[in-house]
């Protein structure tokens, strides 16, 4: 039991909640602890979001498709709460897919328990509202950016617009043409920019794949 | 009293709440009804947001500055709740300024009452979480757009990125150079695009000002 307390208290949604309330919650709310093997799918893009999913351990890859063969992938560190802003509102569907990269432990809480129990606790409620408000604020800030001038800046703009975390490993799986088209840039300029990034060690270019080992490198100049 | 009930029940945050709960709320929560004269300031950009502001009647102009002399303005119909996503989260400051365009009636509820009373009501809580989740979802969708190709499309992209409402009157107060720079386009191309829009009746060009009488016109083709 001690470990379950510790696990829950690590999660941003339960932070600050007192031991007494947590004991009460554990008595009333059904918590599902699940294991996903490496390479298995945890959530698919556009699935209905009817539960809170906490990634507890392991590494998860979030993937966002712009179209077929044009996918942005991001490595997500745990603990992490998947898309709390998709559980409510008009569009209750996941905005991305989530795949286990290593073996992953997940805690699942059904929406009905979130509504009937968890949101009755003031601390949980604030944590939840704070997390969603932060999300709206972060996205708002991104919208303020000007359209960048060069192919290099357009690639960096694209990466930072779509990253949940400002640092860490990202991956673009795409045809060069699709990226060029999305960024309204010529294929040649995109290719030059990527080669320049590769010389600096900021990206690794593979066939139809760009690996960004550590996005923070782009912002260290 | 009957009218105060009706007024509150019009507001999205109170929708669906029962008469009994509303009576209870009115007994416990201090509601401030304020009047703003035309041209007076209701909220300034970057003010700390420590209350919920409901615009009840009249017309309000929200203004967002990109830099000095480069301002996007939008006419906001009432009833309207100002930035519920700025009351919580890391950045509890308003993201825009709000100015009374006509005489405006406002209902103010302090954050302390939102926390200690209103959020205890399940319906209010859901309405609130739904509204913030919607906001995050709307902003997320905007981020998915590709960088547009022509000067005309860049202007439309800019307008729809920054509009809270997809239709209605908007206003851009700026030097042509600033808009061209923000959109990474030449001054000449921006000027041509705007003149083309003016011929169609979609914009009115004034000195350092672009009036968009009805943004829906851009999307009717």
Coordinates of C-alpha atoms in Angstrom, one line a residue:
Chain A
X1 CA 0.0 0.0 0.0
X2 CA 2.9 2.4 0.8
X3 CA 4.1 2.2 -2.7
X4 CA 0.7 2.9 -4.2
X5 CA 0.5 6.1 -2.1
X6 CA 3.9 7.1 -3.3
X7 CA 3.1 6.4 -6.9
X8 CA -0.1 8.5 -6.7
X9 CA 1.6 11.4 -4.9
X10 CA 4.1 11.6 -7.7
X11 CA 1.4 12.4 -10.2
X12 CA 0.7 16.1 -10.7
X13 CA -3.1 15.6 -10.3
X14 CA -2.7 14.2 -6.8
X15 CA 0.1 16.5 -5.7
X16 CA -0.7 18.2 -2.4
X17 CA -3.5 15.9 -1.5
X18 CA -3.5 14.7 2.1
X19 CA -3.0 11.1 3.2
X20 CA -6.5 11.0 4.7
X21 CA -8.2 12.0 1.4
X22 CA -6.0 9.7 -0.5
X23 CA -7.0 6.7 1.7
X24 CA -10.6 7.7 1.1
X25 CA -10.1 7.9 -2.7
X26 CA -8.4 4.5 -2.8
X27 CA -11.4 3.1 -1.0
X28 CA -13.9 4.5 -3.4
X29 CA -12.3 4.8 -6.8
X30 CA -11.4 1.8 -9.0
X31 CA -7.8 2.2 -10.1
X32 CA -6.6 -0.1 -12.9
X33 CA -2.9 -0.8 -13.1
X34 CA -2.0 -2.0 -16.6
X35 CA 1.2 -3.2 -18.3
X36 CA 1.9 -2.5 -21.9
X37 CA 4.7 -4.4 -23.7
X38 CA 7.2 -2.5 -25.8
X39 CA 5.8 -1.6 -29.3
X40 CA 2.2 -2.1 -28.2
X41 CA -0.4 0.6 -28.7
X42 CA -1.8 2.4 -25.6
X43 CA -4.1 5.0 -27.3
X44 CA -5.0 5.6 -30.9
X45 CA -5.5 9.0 -32.4
X46 CA -9.3 9.8 -32.5
X47 CA -10.2 7.1 -30.0
X48 CA -12.9 8.4 -27.6
X49 CA -11.2 9.6 -24.4
X50 CA -13.3 8.2 -21.5
X51 CA -10.7 7.7 -18.9
X52 CA -7.7 9.4 -17.4
X53 CA -4.4 7.6 -18.3
X54 CA -1.4 8.1 -16.2
X55 CA 1.9 6.8 -17.6
X56 CA 3.8 5.7 -14.6
X57 CA 7.0 4.0 -15.8
X58 CA 8.8 3.4 -19.1
X59 CA 9.1 5.5 -22.2
X60 CA 6.2 6.3 -24.5
X61 CA 6.1 7.6 -28.0
X62 CA 3.4 10.1 -29.0
X63 CA 2.7 10.2 -32.7
X64 CA 0.8 12.8 -34.5
X65 CA -0.1 12.3 -38.2
X66 CA -0.5 15.3 -40.5
X67 CA -1.3 12.9 -43.4
X68 CA -0.3 9.4 -44.4
X69 CA 3.5 9.1 -44.3
X70 CA 3.9 12.5 -42.5
X71 CA 4.2 11.8 -38.8
X72 CA 5.6 13.8 -35.9
X73 CA 6.8 11.6 -33.0
X74 CA 7.9 12.6 -29.6
X75 CA 9.4 10.7 -26.7
X76 CA 7.4 11.3 -23.5
X77 CA 9.1 10.8 -20.1
X78 CA 7.0 9.4 -17.3
X79 CA 5.2 10.1 -15.0
X80 CA 2.8 11.8 -17.4
X81 CA -0.9 12.3 -17.7
X82 CA -2.2 11.8 -21.3
X83 CA -4.3 14.6 -22.7
X84 CA -6.4 15.7 -19.7
X85 CA -8.0 18.3 -22.0
X86 CA -9.5 15.5 -24.2
X87 CA -11.7 14.1 -21.3
X88 CA -14.1 17.1 -21.4
X89 CA -15.2 19.7 -23.9
X90 CA -16.8 19.3 -27.3
X91 CA -14.2 17.0 -28.9
X92 CA -13.6 14.1 -26.4
X93 CA -11.2 12.3 -28.7
X94 CA -7.5 11.8 -28.3
X95 CA -5.5 14.2 -30.5
X96 CA -2.5 11.9 -30.9
X97 CA -1.6 8.2 -30.7
X98 CA 0.5 6.8 -27.8
X99 CA 2.7 3.8 -28.3
X100 CA 4.8 2.0 -25.6
X101 CA 8.5 2.3 -26.6
X102 CA 9.8 0.3 -23.7
X103 CA 7.6 -1.7 -21.3
X104 CA 5.2 0.8 -19.8
X105 CA 3.1 0.8 -16.6
X106 CA -0.2 2.7 -16.8
X107 CA -2.8 3.7 -14.2
X108 CA -6.3 4.1 -15.6
X109 CA -9.2 5.9 -13.9
X110 CA -12.6 5.9 -15.7
X111 CA -14.2 9.2 -16.4
X112 CA -17.3 8.2 -14.3
X113 CA -15.0 8.1 -11.2
X114 CA -13.3 11.3 -12.1
X115 CA -16.7 12.9 -12.2
X116 CA -18.4 11.2 -9.3
X117 CA -15.4 11.2 -6.9
X118 CA -12.1 12.7 -7.8
X119 CA -13.4 16.2 -8.8
X120 CA -15.1 16.4 -5.4
X121 CA -11.7 16.9 -3.8
X122 CA -10.6 20.5 -3.9
X123 CA -6.9 19.8 -4.4
X124 CA -7.5 17.4 -7.2
X125 CA -10.0 19.9 -8.8
X126 CA -7.4 22.7 -8.8
X127 CA -4.6 20.5 -10.1
X128 CA -6.9 19.5 -12.9
X129 CA -8.1 23.0 -13.8
X130 CA -4.5 24.3 -13.5
X131 CA -3.2 21.7 -15.9
X132 CA -5.9 22.4 -18.5
X133 CA -5.4 26.2 -18.1
X134 CA -1.7 25.8 -18.6
X135 CA -2.3 23.9 -21.7
X136 CA -4.5 26.6 -23.2
X137 CA -1.9 29.3 -22.1
X138 CA 1.0 27.4 -23.7
X139 CA -0.9 26.9 -27.0
X140 CA -2.0 30.6 -27.0
X141 CA 1.6 31.7 -26.7
X142 CA 2.6 29.6 -29.7
X143 CA 0.0 31.2 -31.9
X144 CA 1.6 34.6 -31.4
X145 CA 4.8 33.7 -33.4
X146 CA 5.4 35.3 -36.7
X147 CA 5.7 33.2 -39.9
X148 CA 9.5 32.5 -40.0
X149 CA 11.6 33.6 -42.9
X150 CA 14.1 30.9 -43.8
X151 CA 13.7 27.2 -44.4
X152 CA 15.8 26.5 -41.2
X153 CA 13.6 28.7 -39.1
X154 CA 10.5 27.1 -40.6
X155 CA 11.7 23.7 -39.5
X156 CA 12.4 24.9 -36.0
X157 CA 9.0 26.6 -35.9
X158 CA 7.3 23.4 -37.0
X159 CA 9.1 21.4 -34.3
X160 CA 8.4 23.8 -31.5
X161 CA 4.8 24.3 -32.5
X162 CA 4.1 20.6 -32.2
X163 CA 6.3 19.5 -29.3
X164 CA 4.7 18.9 -25.9
X165 CA 8.2 19.1 -24.3
X166 CA 10.6 21.8 -25.3
X167 CA 13.6 19.4 -25.1
X168 CA 14.3 15.7 -25.7
X169 CA 14.1 13.4 -28.6
X170 CA 11.7 13.9 -31.5
X171 CA 11.3 12.1 -34.8
X172 CA 9.8 13.2 -38.1
X173 CA 8.8 10.4 -40.5
X174 CA 8.0 11.9 -43.9
X175 CA 8.8 12.5 -47.5
X176 CA 10.8 15.6 -48.0
X177 CA 8.2 16.9 -50.3
X178 CA 5.5 16.7 -47.7
X179 CA 7.5 18.7 -45.2
X180 CA 8.4 21.3 -47.9
X181 CA 4.7 21.6 -48.9
X182 CA 3.5 21.9 -45.2
X183 CA 6.1 24.7 -44.6
X184 CA 5.5 26.4 -47.9
X185 CA 9.1 26.1 -48.9
X186 CA 11.0 24.5 -51.8
X187 CA 12.2 20.9 -51.4
X188 CA 15.7 22.2 -52.2
X189 CA 15.8 24.7 -49.4
X190 CA 14.4 22.2 -46.9
X191 CA 17.0 19.7 -47.9
X192 CA 19.8 22.3 -47.6
X193 CA 18.6 23.3 -44.1
X194 CA 18.4 19.7 -42.9
X195 CA 21.9 19.0 -44.2
X196 CA 23.2 22.1 -42.4
X197 CA 21.5 20.9 -39.2
X198 CA 23.1 17.5 -39.7
X199 CA 26.6 19.0 -39.9
X200 CA 26.0 20.7 -36.6
X201 CA 24.9 17.3 -35.1
X202 CA 21.4 18.6 -34.4
X203 CA 19.6 16.0 -36.6
X204 CA 20.3 12.6 -38.1
X205 CA 19.0 12.1 -41.6
X206 CA 17.7 8.6 -42.5
X207 CA 15.6 7.5 -45.4
X208 CA 12.2 9.2 -45.0
X209 CA 13.1 9.9 -41.4
X210 CA 14.6 12.8 -39.4
X211 CA 15.8 12.1 -35.9
X212 CA 16.2 15.0 -33.5
X213 CA 18.3 13.6 -30.7
X214 CA 17.8 16.6 -28.3
X215 CA 15.7 19.5 -29.4
X216 CA 17.3 21.8 -26.8
X217 CA 20.4 21.9 -29.1
X218 CA 18.4 24.1 -31.5
X219 CA 18.1 26.8 -28.8
X220 CA 21.6 26.8 -27.3
X221 CA 23.2 29.4 -29.6
Chain B
X1 CA -34.7 38.9 -8.4
X2 CA -36.4 37.2 -11.3
X3 CA -34.2 39.1 -13.7
X4 CA -31.0 38.2 -11.9
X5 CA -31.9 34.5 -12.1
X6 CA -32.6 34.9 -15.8
X7 CA -29.3 36.8 -16.4
X8 CA -27.2 34.2 -14.6
X9 CA -28.9 31.3 -16.4
X10 CA -28.0 32.9 -19.7
X11 CA -24.3 32.5 -18.9
X12 CA -22.6 29.4 -20.1
X13 CA -21.1 28.8 -16.7
X14 CA -24.4 28.6 -15.0
X15 CA -26.3 26.7 -17.7
X16 CA -28.1 23.7 -16.4
X17 CA -27.8 24.7 -12.7
X18 CA -31.1 24.2 -10.8
X19 CA -33.1 27.0 -9.2
X20 CA -32.4 25.8 -5.7
X21 CA -28.6 25.8 -6.2
X22 CA -28.8 29.2 -7.8
X23 CA -30.7 30.6 -4.8
X24 CA -28.0 29.1 -2.5
X25 CA -25.3 30.6 -4.6
X26 CA -26.9 34.1 -4.6
X27 CA -27.0 33.9 -0.9
X28 CA -23.3 33.1 -0.4
X29 CA -21.4 34.6 -3.3
X30 CA -20.9 38.3 -3.7
X31 CA -21.8 39.3 -7.2
X32 CA -20.7 42.8 -8.3
X33 CA -22.8 44.3 -11.1
X34 CA -20.7 47.1 -12.8
X35 CA -21.3 49.5 -15.6
X36 CA -18.6 50.7 -18.0
X37 CA -19.2 53.7 -20.2
X38 CA -18.4 53.5 -23.9
X39 CA -14.6 53.9 -24.6
X40 CA -13.6 53.0 -21.1
X41 CA -11.2 50.2 -20.3
X42 CA -12.5 47.0 -18.7
X43 CA -9.3 44.9 -18.5
X44 CA -5.8 45.7 -19.6
X45 CA -3.5 43.1 -21.2
X46 CA -1.2 41.6 -18.6
X47 CA -3.3 42.7 -15.6
X48 CA -3.5 39.9 -13.0
X49 CA -6.7 37.9 -13.5
X50 CA -8.2 37.4 -10.0
X51 CA -11.9 37.5 -10.9
X52 CA -14.4 36.1 -13.4
X53 CA -15.8 38.8 -15.6
X54 CA -19.0 38.2 -17.4
X55 CA -19.9 40.7 -20.1
X56 CA -23.7 40.9 -19.9
X57 CA -24.8 43.6 -22.3
X58 CA -23.3 45.9 -24.9
X59 CA -20.4 45.5 -27.3
X60 CA -16.8 45.0 -26.2
X61 CA -13.6 45.3 -28.2
X62 CA -10.8 42.9 -27.4
X63 CA -7.4 44.1 -28.5
X64 CA -4.2 42.2 -28.8
X65 CA -0.9 44.0 -29.4
X66 CA 1.9 42.2 -31.2
X67 CA 4.0 45.3 -30.8
X68 CA 3.5 49.0 -30.6
X69 CA 1.3 50.1 -33.6
X70 CA 0.5 46.5 -34.5
X71 CA -2.8 45.6 -32.9
X72 CA -5.5 43.1 -33.7
X73 CA -9.0 44.0 -32.5
X74 CA -12.2 42.0 -32.4
X75 CA -15.8 42.9 -31.6
X76 CA -17.1 40.5 -28.9
X77 CA -20.8 39.9 -28.6
X78 CA -22.4 39.5 -25.2
X79 CA -23.0 37.5 -23.0
X80 CA -19.4 36.5 -22.9
X81 CA -17.0 35.2 -20.2
X82 CA -13.6 36.9 -20.4
X83 CA -10.6 34.5 -20.4
X84 CA -11.7 31.8 -17.9
X85 CA -8.3 30.1 -18.7
X86 CA -6.4 33.0 -17.3
X87 CA -7.9 32.6 -13.8
X88 CA -5.8 29.5 -13.1
X89 CA -2.5 27.9 -14.3
X90 CA 1.0 29.4 -14.3
X91 CA 0.2 32.6 -16.1
X92 CA -2.7 34.3 -14.3
X93 CA -2.6 37.4 -16.4
X94 CA -5.0 38.5 -19.1
X95 CA -3.8 37.7 -22.6
X96 CA -5.6 40.7 -24.2
X97 CA -7.2 44.1 -23.3
X98 CA -10.9 44.6 -23.3
X99 CA -12.5 48.0 -24.0
X100 CA -16.2 48.9 -23.8
X101 CA -17.3 49.9 -27.3
X102 CA -20.9 50.8 -26.3
X103 CA -22.0 51.0 -22.7
X104 CA -21.4 47.7 -21.1
X105 CA -22.8 45.8 -18.1
X106 CA -20.5 43.5 -16.3
X107 CA -20.9 40.9 -13.6
X108 CA -17.8 40.3 -11.5
X109 CA -17.1 37.4 -9.2
X110 CA -13.9 37.3 -7.2
X111 CA -11.6 34.3 -7.5
X112 CA -11.9 33.5 -3.8
X113 CA -15.7 32.9 -4.3
X114 CA -15.1 30.8 -7.4
X115 CA -12.8 28.6 -5.3
X116 CA -14.7 28.5 -2.1
X117 CA -18.2 28.3 -3.4
X118 CA -18.9 28.1 -7.1
X119 CA -16.6 25.2 -7.9
X120 CA -18.3 23.1 -5.3
X121 CA -21.4 22.9 -7.6
X122 CA -21.0 20.0 -9.9
X123 CA -22.7 21.7 -12.9
X124 CA -20.7 24.8 -12.5
X125 CA -17.5 22.7 -12.3
X126 CA -18.3 20.8 -15.5
X127 CA -19.2 23.9 -17.4
X128 CA -15.9 25.5 -16.3
X129 CA -13.8 22.4 -17.2
X130 CA -15.6 22.0 -20.5
X131 CA -15.0 25.7 -21.5
X132 CA -11.3 25.5 -20.7
X133 CA -11.0 22.1 -22.5
X134 CA -12.7 23.5 -25.5
X135 CA -10.3 26.4 -25.6
X136 CA -7.3 24.1 -25.5
X137 CA -8.9 21.9 -28.3
X138 CA -9.6 24.9 -30.5
X139 CA -6.1 26.3 -30.1
X140 CA -4.6 22.8 -30.8
X141 CA -6.6 22.6 -34.1
X142 CA -5.2 25.9 -35.2
X143 CA -1.6 24.7 -34.7
X144 CA -2.1 22.0 -37.2
X145 CA -2.4 24.3 -40.2
X146 CA 0.4 24.4 -42.8
X147 CA 2.2 27.7 -43.5
X148 CA 0.1 29.3 -46.3
X149 CA 1.5 29.9 -49.7
X150 CA 0.3 33.3 -50.9
X151 CA 0.1 36.8 -49.3
X152 CA -3.7 36.5 -49.5
X153 CA -3.7 33.2 -47.7
X154 CA -1.2 34.4 -45.1
X155 CA -3.5 37.3 -44.2
X156 CA -6.5 35.0 -43.8
X157 CA -4.3 32.6 -41.8
X158 CA -3.3 35.4 -39.5
X159 CA -6.9 36.6 -39.0
X160 CA -8.3 33.1 -38.2
X161 CA -5.3 32.2 -35.9
X162 CA -6.1 35.2 -33.7
X163 CA -9.9 35.5 -33.8
X164 CA -11.9 34.2 -30.9
X165 CA -15.0 34.2 -33.1
X166 CA -14.9 32.8 -36.7
X167 CA -17.2 35.5 -37.9
X168 CA -18.0 39.1 -37.2
X169 CA -16.1 42.4 -37.3
X170 CA -12.4 42.6 -36.8
X171 CA -9.9 45.4 -37.1
X172 CA -6.1 45.5 -37.7
X173 CA -4.3 48.7 -36.7
X174 CA -0.8 48.6 -38.1
X175 CA 1.8 49.8 -40.5
X176 CA 1.8 47.7 -43.7
X177 CA 5.5 47.0 -43.1
X178 CA 4.8 45.4 -39.7
X179 CA 2.1 43.1 -41.2
X180 CA 4.4 42.1 -44.1
X181 CA 7.3 41.4 -41.6
X182 CA 5.1 39.3 -39.3
X183 CA 3.8 37.2 -42.2
X184 CA 7.2 37.0 -43.8
X185 CA 6.0 38.5 -47.1
X186 CA 6.9 41.5 -49.1
X187 CA 5.1 44.8 -48.5
X188 CA 4.2 44.9 -52.2
X189 CA 2.5 41.5 -52.1
X190 CA 0.6 42.3 -48.9
X191 CA -0.6 45.6 -50.4
X192 CA -1.8 43.8 -53.6
X193 CA -3.6 41.2 -51.5
X194 CA -5.3 43.8 -49.4
X195 CA -6.4 45.8 -52.5
X196 CA -7.8 42.6 -54.0
X197 CA -9.8 42.0 -50.8
X198 CA -11.0 45.6 -50.9
X199 CA -12.3 45.1 -54.5
X200 CA -14.3 42.1 -53.3
X201 CA -15.7 44.2 -50.4
X202 CA -14.1 42.0 -47.8
X203 CA -12.0 44.7 -46.2
X204 CA -12.0 48.5 -46.0
X205 CA -8.6 50.1 -46.1
X206 CA -7.9 53.2 -44.0
X207 CA -4.7 54.9 -43.1
X208 CA -2.8 52.4 -40.9
X209 CA -6.1 50.5 -40.4
X210 CA -7.8 47.5 -42.0
X211 CA -11.4 47.0 -41.2
X212 CA -12.9 43.5 -41.7
X213 CA -16.6 44.1 -41.6
X214 CA -17.6 40.4 -41.5
X215 CA -14.9 37.7 -41.4
X216 CA -17.3 35.0 -42.6
X217 CA -17.1 36.6 -46.1
X218 CA -13.6 35.2 -46.5
X219 CA -14.9 31.6 -46.2
X220 CA -18.0 31.9 -48.4
X221 CA -16.4 31.0 -51.8

